[in-house]
PDB file of C-alpha atoms in Angstrom:
ATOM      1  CA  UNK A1165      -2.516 -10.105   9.791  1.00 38.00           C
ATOM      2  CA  UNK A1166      -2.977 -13.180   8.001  1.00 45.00           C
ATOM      3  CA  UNK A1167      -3.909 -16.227   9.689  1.00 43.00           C
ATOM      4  CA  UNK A1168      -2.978 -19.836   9.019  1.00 53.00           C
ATOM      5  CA  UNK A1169       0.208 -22.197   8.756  1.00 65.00           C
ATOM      6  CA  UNK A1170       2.888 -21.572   6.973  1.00 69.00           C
ATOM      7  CA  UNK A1171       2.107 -22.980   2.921  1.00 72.00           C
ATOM      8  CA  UNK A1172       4.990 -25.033   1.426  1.00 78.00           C
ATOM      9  CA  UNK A1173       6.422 -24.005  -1.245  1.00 78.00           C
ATOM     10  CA  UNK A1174       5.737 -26.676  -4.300  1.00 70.00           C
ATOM     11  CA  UNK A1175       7.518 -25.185  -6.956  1.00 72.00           C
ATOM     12  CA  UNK A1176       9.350 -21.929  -6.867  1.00 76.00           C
ATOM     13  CA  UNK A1177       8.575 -19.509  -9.139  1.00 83.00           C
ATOM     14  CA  UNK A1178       9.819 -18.736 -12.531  1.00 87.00           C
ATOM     15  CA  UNK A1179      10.915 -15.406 -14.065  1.00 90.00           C
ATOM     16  CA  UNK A1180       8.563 -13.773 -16.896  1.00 90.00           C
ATOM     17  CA  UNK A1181       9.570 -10.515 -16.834  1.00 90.00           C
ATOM     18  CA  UNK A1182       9.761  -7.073 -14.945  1.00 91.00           C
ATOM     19  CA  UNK A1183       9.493  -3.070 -15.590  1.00 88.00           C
ATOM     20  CA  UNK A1184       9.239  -0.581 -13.495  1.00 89.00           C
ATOM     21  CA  UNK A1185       6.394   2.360 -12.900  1.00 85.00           C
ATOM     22  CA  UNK A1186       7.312   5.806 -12.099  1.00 79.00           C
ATOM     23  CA  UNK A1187       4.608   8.251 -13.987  1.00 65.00           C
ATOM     24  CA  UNK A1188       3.870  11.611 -13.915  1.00 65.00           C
ATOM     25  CA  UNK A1189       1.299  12.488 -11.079  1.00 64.00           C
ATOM     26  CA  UNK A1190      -1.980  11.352 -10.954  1.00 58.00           C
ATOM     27  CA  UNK A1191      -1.244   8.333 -13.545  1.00 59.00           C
ATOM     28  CA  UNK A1192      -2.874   5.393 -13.846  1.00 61.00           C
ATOM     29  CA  UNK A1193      -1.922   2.004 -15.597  1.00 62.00           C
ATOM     30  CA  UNK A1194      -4.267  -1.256 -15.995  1.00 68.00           C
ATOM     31  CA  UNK A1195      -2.412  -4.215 -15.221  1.00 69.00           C
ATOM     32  CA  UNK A1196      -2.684  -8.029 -14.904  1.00 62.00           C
ATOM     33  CA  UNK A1197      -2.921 -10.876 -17.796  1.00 56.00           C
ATOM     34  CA  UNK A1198      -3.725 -14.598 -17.972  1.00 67.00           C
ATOM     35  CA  UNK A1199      -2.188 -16.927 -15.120  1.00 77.00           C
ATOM     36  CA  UNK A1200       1.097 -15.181 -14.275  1.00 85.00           C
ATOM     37  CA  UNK A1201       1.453 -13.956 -10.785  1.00 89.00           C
ATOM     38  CA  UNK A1202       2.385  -9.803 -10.644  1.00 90.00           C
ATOM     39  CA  UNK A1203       4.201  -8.995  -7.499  1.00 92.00           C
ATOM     40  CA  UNK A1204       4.134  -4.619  -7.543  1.00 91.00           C
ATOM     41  CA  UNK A1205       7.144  -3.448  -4.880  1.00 94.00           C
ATOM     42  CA  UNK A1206       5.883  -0.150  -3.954  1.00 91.00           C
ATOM     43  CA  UNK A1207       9.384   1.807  -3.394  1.00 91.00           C
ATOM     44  CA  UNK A1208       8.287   5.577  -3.007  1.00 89.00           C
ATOM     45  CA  UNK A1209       5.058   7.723  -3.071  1.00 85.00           C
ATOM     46  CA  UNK A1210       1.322   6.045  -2.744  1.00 82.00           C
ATOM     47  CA  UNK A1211      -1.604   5.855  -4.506  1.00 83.00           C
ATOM     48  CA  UNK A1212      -4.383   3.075  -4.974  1.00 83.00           C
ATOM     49  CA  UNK A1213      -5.380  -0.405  -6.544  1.00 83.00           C
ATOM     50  CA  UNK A1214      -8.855  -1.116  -7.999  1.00 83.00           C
ATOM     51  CA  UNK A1215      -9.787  -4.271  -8.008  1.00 81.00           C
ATOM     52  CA  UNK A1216     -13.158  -5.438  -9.199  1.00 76.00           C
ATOM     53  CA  UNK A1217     -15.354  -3.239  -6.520  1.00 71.00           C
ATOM     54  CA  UNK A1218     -12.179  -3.031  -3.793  1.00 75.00           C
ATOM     55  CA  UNK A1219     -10.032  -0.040  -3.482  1.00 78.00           C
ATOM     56  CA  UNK A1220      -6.813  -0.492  -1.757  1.00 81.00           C
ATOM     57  CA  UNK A1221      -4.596   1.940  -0.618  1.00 82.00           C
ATOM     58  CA  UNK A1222      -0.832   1.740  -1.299  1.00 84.00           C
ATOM     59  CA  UNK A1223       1.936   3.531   0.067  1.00 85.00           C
ATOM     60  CA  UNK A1224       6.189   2.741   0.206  1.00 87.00           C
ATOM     61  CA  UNK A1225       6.706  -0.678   1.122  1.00 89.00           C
ATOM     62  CA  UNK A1226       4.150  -2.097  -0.013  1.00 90.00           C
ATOM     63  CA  UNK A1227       4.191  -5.709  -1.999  1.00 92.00           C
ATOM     64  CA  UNK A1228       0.572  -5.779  -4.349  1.00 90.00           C
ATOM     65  CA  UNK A1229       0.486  -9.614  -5.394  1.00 89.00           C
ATOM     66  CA  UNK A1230      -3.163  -9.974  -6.835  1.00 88.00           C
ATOM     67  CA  UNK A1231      -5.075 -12.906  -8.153  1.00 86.00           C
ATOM     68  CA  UNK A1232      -3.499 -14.304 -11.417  1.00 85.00           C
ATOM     69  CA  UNK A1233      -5.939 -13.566 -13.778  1.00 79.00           C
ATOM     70  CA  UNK A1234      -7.342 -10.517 -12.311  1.00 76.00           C
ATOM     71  CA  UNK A1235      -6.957  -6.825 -14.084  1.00 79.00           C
ATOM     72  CA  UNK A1236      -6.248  -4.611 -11.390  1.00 80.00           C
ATOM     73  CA  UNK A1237      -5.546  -0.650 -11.844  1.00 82.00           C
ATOM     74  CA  UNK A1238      -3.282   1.218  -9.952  1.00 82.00           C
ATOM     75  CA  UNK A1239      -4.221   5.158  -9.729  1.00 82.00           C
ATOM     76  CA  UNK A1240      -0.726   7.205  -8.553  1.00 83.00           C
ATOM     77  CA  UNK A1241      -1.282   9.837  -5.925  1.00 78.00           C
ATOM     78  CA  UNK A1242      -1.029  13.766  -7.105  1.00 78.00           C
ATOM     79  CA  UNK A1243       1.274  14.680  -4.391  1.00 78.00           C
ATOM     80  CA  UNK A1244       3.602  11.844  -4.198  1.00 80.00           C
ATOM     81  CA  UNK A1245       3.414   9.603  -7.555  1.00 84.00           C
ATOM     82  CA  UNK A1246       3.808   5.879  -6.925  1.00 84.00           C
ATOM     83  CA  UNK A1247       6.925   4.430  -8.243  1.00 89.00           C
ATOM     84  CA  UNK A1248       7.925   1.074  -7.979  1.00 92.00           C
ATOM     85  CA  UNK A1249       8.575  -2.538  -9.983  1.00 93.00           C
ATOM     86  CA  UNK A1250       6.243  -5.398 -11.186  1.00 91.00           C
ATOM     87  CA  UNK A1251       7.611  -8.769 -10.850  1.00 93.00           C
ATOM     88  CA  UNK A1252       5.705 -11.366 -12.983  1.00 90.00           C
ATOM     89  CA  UNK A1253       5.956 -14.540 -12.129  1.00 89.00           C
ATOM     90  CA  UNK A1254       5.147 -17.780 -13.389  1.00 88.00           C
ATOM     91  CA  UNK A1255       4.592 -21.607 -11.912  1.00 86.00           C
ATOM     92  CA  UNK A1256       3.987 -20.094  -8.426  1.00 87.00           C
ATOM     93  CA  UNK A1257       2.840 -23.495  -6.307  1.00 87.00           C
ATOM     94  CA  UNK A1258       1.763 -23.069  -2.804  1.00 86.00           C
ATOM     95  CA  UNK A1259       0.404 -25.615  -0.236  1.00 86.00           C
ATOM     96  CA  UNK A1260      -3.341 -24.651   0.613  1.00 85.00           C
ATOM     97  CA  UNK A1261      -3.634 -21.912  -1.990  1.00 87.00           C
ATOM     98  CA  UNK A1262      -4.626 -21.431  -5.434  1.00 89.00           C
ATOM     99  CA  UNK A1263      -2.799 -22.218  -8.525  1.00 88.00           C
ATOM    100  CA  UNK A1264      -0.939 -18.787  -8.677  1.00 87.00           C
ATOM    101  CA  UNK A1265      -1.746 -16.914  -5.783  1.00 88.00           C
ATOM    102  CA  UNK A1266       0.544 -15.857  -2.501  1.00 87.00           C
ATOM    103  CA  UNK A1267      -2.157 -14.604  -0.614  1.00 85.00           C
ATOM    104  CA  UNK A1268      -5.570 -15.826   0.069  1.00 82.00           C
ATOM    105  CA  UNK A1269      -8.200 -14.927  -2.617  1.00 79.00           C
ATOM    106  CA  UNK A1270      -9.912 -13.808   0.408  1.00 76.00           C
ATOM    107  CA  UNK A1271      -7.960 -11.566   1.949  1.00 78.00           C
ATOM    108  CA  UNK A1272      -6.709  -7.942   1.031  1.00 79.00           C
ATOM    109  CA  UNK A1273      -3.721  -8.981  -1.235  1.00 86.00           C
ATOM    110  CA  UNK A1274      -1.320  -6.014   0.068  1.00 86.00           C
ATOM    111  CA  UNK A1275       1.552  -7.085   2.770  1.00 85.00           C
ATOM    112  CA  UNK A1276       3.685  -4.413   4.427  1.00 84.00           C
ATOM    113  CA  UNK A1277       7.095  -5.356   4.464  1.00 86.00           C
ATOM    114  CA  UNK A1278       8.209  -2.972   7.454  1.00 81.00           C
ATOM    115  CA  UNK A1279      12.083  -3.703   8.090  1.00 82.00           C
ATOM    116  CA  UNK A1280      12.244  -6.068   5.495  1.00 86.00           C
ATOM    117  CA  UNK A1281      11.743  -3.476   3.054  1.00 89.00           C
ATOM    118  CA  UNK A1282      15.340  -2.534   1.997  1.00 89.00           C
ATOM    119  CA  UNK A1283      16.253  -6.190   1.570  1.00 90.00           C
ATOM    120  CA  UNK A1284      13.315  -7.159  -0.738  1.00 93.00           C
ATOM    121  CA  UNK A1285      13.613  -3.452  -2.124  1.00 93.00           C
ATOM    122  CA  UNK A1286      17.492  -4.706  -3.041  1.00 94.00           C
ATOM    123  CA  UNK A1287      16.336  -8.276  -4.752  1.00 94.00           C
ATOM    124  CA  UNK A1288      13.820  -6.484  -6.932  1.00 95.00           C
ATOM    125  CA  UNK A1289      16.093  -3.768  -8.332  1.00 95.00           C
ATOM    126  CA  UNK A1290      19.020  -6.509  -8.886  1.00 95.00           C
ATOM    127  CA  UNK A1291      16.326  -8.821 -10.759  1.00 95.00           C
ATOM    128  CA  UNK A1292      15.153  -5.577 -12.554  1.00 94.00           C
ATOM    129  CA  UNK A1293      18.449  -4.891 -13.402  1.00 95.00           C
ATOM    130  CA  UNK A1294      20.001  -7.933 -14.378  1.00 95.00           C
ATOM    131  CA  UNK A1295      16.790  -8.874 -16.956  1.00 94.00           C
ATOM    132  CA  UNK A1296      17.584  -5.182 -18.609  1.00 93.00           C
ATOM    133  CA  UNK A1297      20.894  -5.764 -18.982  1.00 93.00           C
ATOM    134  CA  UNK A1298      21.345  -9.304 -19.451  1.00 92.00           C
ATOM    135  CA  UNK A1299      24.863 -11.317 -19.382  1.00 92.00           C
ATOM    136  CA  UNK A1300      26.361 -14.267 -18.419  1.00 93.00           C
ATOM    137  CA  UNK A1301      24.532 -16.263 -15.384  1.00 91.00           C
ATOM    138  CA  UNK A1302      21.761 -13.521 -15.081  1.00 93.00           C
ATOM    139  CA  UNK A1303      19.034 -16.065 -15.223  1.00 92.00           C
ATOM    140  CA  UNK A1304      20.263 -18.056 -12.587  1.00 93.00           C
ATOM    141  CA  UNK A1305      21.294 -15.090 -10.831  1.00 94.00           C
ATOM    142  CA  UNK A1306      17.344 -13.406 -10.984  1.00 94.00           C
ATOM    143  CA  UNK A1307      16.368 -17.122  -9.671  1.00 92.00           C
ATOM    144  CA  UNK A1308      17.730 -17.142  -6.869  1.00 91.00           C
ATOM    145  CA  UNK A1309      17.369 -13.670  -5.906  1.00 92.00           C
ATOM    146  CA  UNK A1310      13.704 -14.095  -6.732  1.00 90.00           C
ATOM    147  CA  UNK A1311      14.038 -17.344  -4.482  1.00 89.00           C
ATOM    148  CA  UNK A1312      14.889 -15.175  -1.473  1.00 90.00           C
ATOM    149  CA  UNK A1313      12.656 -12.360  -1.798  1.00 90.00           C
ATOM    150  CA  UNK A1314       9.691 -14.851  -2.350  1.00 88.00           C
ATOM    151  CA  UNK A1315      10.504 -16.394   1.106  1.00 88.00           C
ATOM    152  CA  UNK A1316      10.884 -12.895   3.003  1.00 89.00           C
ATOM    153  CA  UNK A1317       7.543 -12.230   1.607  1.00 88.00           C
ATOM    154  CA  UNK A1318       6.236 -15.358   2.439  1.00 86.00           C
ATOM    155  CA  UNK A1319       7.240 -15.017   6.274  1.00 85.00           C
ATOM    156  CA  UNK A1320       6.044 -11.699   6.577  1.00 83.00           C
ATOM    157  CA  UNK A1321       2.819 -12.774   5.734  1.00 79.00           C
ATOM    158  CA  UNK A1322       2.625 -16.367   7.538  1.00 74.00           C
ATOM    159  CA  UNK A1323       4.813 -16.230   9.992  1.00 63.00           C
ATOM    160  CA  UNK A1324       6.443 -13.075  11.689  1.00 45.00           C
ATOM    161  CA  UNK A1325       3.332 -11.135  11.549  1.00 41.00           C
ATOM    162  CA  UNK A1326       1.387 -13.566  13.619  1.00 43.00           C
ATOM    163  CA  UNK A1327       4.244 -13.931  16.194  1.00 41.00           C
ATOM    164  CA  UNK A1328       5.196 -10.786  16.770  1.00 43.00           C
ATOM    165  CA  UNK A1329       2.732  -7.876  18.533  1.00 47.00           C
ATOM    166  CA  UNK A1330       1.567  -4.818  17.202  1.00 63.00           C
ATOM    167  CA  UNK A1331       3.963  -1.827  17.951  1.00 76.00           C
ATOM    168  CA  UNK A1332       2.467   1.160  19.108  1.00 85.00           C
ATOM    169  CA  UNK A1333       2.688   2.410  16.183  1.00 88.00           C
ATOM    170  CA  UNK A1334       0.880  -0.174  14.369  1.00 89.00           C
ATOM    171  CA  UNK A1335      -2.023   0.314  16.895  1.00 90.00           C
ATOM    172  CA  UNK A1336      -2.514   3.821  16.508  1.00 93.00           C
ATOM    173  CA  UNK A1337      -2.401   3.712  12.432  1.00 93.00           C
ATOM    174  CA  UNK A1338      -5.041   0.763  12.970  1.00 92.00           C
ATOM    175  CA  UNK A1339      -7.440   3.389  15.135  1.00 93.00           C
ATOM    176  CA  UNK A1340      -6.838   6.295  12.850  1.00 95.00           C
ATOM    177  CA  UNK A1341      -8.046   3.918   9.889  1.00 93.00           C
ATOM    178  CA  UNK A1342     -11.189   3.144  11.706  1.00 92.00           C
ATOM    179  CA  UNK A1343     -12.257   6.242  13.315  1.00 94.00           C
ATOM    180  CA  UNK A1344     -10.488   9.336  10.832  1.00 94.00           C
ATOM    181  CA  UNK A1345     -13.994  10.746  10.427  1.00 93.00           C
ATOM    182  CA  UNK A1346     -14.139  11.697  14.462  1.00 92.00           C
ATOM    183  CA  UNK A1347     -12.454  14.773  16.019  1.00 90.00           C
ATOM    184  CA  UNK A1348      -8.749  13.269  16.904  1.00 91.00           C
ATOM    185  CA  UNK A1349      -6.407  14.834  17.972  1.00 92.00           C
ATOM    186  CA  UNK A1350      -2.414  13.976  18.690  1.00 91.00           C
ATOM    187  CA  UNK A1351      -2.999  13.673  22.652  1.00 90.00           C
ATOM    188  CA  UNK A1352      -6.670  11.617  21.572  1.00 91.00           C
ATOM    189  CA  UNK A1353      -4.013   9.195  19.908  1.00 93.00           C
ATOM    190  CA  UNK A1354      -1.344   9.103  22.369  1.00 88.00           C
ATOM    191  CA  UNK A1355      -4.044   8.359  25.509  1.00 88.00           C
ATOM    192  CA  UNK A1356      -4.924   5.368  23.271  1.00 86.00           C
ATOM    193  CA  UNK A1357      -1.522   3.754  23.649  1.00 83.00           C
ATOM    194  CA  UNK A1358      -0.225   5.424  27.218  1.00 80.00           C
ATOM    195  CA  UNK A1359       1.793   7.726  26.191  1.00 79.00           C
ATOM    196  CA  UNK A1360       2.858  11.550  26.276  1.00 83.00           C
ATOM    197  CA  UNK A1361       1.810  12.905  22.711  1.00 85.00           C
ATOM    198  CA  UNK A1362       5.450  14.246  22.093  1.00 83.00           C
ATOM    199  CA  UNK A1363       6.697  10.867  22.528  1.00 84.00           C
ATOM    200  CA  UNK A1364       4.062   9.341  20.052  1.00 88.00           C
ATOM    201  CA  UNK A1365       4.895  11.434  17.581  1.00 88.00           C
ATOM    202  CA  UNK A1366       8.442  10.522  16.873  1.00 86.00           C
ATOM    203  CA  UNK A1367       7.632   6.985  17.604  1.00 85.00           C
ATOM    204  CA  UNK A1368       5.116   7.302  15.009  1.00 91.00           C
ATOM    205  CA  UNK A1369       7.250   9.462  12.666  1.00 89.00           C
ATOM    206  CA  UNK A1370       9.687   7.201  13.112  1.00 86.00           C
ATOM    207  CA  UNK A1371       8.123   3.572  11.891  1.00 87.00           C
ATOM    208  CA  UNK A1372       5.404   5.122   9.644  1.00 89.00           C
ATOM    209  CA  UNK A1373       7.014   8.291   7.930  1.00 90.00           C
ATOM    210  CA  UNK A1374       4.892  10.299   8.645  1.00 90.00           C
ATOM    211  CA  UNK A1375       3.447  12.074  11.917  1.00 92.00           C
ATOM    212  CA  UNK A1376       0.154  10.788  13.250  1.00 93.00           C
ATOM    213  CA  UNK A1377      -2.073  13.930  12.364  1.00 93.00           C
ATOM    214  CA  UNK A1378      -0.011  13.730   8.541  1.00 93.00           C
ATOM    215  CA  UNK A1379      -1.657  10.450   8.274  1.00 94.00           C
ATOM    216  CA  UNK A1380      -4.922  11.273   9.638  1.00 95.00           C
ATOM    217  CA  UNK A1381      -5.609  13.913   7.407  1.00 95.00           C
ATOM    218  CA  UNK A1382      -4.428  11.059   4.596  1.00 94.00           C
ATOM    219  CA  UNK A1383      -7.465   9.085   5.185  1.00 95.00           C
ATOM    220  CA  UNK A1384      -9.347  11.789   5.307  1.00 95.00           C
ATOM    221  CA  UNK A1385      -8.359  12.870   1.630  1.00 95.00           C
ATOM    222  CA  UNK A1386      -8.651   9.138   0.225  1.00 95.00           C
ATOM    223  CA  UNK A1387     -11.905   9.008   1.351  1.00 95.00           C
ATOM    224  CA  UNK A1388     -13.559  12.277   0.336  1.00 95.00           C
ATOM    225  CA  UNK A1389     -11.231  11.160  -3.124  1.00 95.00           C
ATOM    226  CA  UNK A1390     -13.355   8.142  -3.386  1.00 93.00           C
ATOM    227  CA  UNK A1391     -16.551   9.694  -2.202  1.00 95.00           C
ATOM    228  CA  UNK A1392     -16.342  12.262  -5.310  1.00 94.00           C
ATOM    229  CA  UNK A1393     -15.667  10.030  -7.290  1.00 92.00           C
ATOM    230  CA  UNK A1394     -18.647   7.502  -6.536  1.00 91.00           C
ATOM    231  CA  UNK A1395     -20.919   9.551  -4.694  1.00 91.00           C
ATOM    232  CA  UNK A1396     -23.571  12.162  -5.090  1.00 92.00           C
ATOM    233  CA  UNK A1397     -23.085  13.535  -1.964  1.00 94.00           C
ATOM    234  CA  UNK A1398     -22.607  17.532  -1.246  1.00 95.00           C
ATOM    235  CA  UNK A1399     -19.167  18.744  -1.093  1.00 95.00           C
ATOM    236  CA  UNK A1400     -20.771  19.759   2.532  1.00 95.00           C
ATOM    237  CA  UNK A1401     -21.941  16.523   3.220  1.00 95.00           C
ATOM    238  CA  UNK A1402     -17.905  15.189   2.077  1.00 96.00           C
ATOM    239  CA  UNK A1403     -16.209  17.230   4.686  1.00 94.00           C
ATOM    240  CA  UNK A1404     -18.746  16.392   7.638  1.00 94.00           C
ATOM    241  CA  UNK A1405     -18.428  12.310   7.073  1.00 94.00           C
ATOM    242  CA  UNK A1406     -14.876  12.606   6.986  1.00 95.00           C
ATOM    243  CA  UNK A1407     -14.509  14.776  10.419  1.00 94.00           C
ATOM    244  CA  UNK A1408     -14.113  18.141   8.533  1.00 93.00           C
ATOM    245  CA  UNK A1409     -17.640  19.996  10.058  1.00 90.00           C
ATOM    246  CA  UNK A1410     -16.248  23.615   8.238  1.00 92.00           C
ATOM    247  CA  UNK A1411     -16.789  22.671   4.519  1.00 91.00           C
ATOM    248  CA  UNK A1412     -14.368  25.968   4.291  1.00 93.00           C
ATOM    249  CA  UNK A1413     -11.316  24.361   5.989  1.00 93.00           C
ATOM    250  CA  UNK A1414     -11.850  21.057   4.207  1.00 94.00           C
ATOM    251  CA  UNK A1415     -11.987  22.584   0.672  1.00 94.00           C
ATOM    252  CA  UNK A1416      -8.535  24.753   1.873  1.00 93.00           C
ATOM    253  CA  UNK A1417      -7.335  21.306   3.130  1.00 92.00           C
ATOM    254  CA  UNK A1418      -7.904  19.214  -0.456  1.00 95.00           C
ATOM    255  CA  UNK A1419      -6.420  22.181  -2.275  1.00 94.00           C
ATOM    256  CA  UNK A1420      -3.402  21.960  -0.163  1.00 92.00           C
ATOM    257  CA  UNK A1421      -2.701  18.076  -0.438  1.00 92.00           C
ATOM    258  CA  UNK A1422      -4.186  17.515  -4.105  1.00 93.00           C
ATOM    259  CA  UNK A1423      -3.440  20.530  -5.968  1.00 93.00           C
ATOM    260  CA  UNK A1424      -7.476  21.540  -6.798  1.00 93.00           C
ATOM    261  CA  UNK A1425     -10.204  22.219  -4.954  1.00 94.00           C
ATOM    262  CA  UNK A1426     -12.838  19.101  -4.447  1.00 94.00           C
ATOM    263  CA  UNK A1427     -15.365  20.443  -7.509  1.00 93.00           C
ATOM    264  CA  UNK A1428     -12.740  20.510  -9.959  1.00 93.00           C
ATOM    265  CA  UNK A1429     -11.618  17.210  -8.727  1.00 93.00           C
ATOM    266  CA  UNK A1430     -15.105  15.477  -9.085  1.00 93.00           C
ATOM    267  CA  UNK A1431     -15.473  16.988 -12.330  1.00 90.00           C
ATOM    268  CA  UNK A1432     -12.303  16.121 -13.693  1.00 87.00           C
ATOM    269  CA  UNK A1433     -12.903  12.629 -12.493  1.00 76.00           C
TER     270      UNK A1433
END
């Protein structure tokens, strides 16, 4: 996922401070100030960053760690708000990077902790915890628990991704991302990767959450989402990019995951 060696660390980083987000649905919340380094743990639900012109999706176990400096927006899902907790860091120091930044200003600054979730899902609500209710030895306490989930993150992006192969799983959410808008289907998917279709599906289920075709028609939402938003195209013209030729079935289809059907959602956008 993200090439390159390993960065040293130069100098760990400090605490600032830390809340958590869990809004009502549909919420939305600019973030990001001056040279601290925001690391968003994204614990339930999804939704999206917005980032200059870049919209990135976000979904449970997720770690956001943006550009210091940048404002970035996160926009919580209607169907399953995004809840989670900002770490803000200061004096982050790493080898071959930026002043600040974990990630490469280049790349999409979103890592997927997989299994590693609960363990970095543990360090943030102890830090989180510990800096609301302070007491005796909590700063050194959120230090090194900070220490710990900063390397976890840090290998997932630099080192275990690059070592280990995609899972089948991995594959077939990478093919759905790229081709949504075509007619798939579950037995499409499981062909892809060599399998029986019923056997895909709890493999899929199982790693992802979700069942293949629940995730399909995900990306097929988030993008007619973004195209009302910043489009003039037809609600017509909406449901055939995305792979929905019956403009009926897709209207039925954003009702059902969003709550209203597409007009009301462009207009109230």
């Amino acid at each position: 996922m993200f090439a390159g060696e390993m960065p040293d660390i130069v100098r760990h980083p400090s605490f600032v401070q830390s809340f958590s987000l869990a809004g009502e649905p549909s919420w939305s919340n600019p973030l990001g100030s001056g040279d601290r380094t925001d690391l968003f743990l994204v614990q339930e639900g999804r939704g999206e960053c917005l980032i200059d012109d870049m919209i990135i999706s976000l979904s449970a176990g997720d770690v956001l760690a943006p550009a210091p400096g940048k404002t970035y927006e996160l926009v919580s899902s209607a169907q399953a708000p995004l809840t989670g907790i900002v770490i803000a860091c200061g004096g982050v120091s790493l080898s071959g990077l930026p002043q600040g930044c974990v990630i490469s200003p280049e790349a999409v600054p979103v890592v997927n902790l997989g299994h590693d979730f609960s363990s970095v899902n543990r360090y943030f609500t102890d830090i989180h915890t510990e800096a609301k209710s302070p007491s005796y030895g909590s700063r050194d306490l959120i230090q090194l628990l900070m220490q710990a989930a900063f390397v976890i993150l840090l290998r997932k992006l630099y080192h275990a991704e690059r070592q280990t192969a995609p899972t089948t799983a991995m594959t077939v959410k990478a093919y759905i991302e790229e081709n949504f808008n075509r007619d798939l289907t579950l037995s499409d998917l499981a062909n892809l990767v060599f399998v029986s279709p019923y056997h895909l599906a709890h493999l899929y289920k199982d790693e992802m959450g979700v069942s293949p075709i629940q995730y399909l028609i995900h990306c097929r939402i988030e993008e007619a989402k973004r195209l009302l938003q910043h489009s003039n195209l037809t609600i017509r013209e909406i449901a055939s990019r995305i792979g929905y030729p019956n403009a009926i079935y897709f209207n039925l289809m954003f009702k059902k995951i969003t709550g209203m059907p597409p007009g009301k959602y462009r207009k109230k956008s």
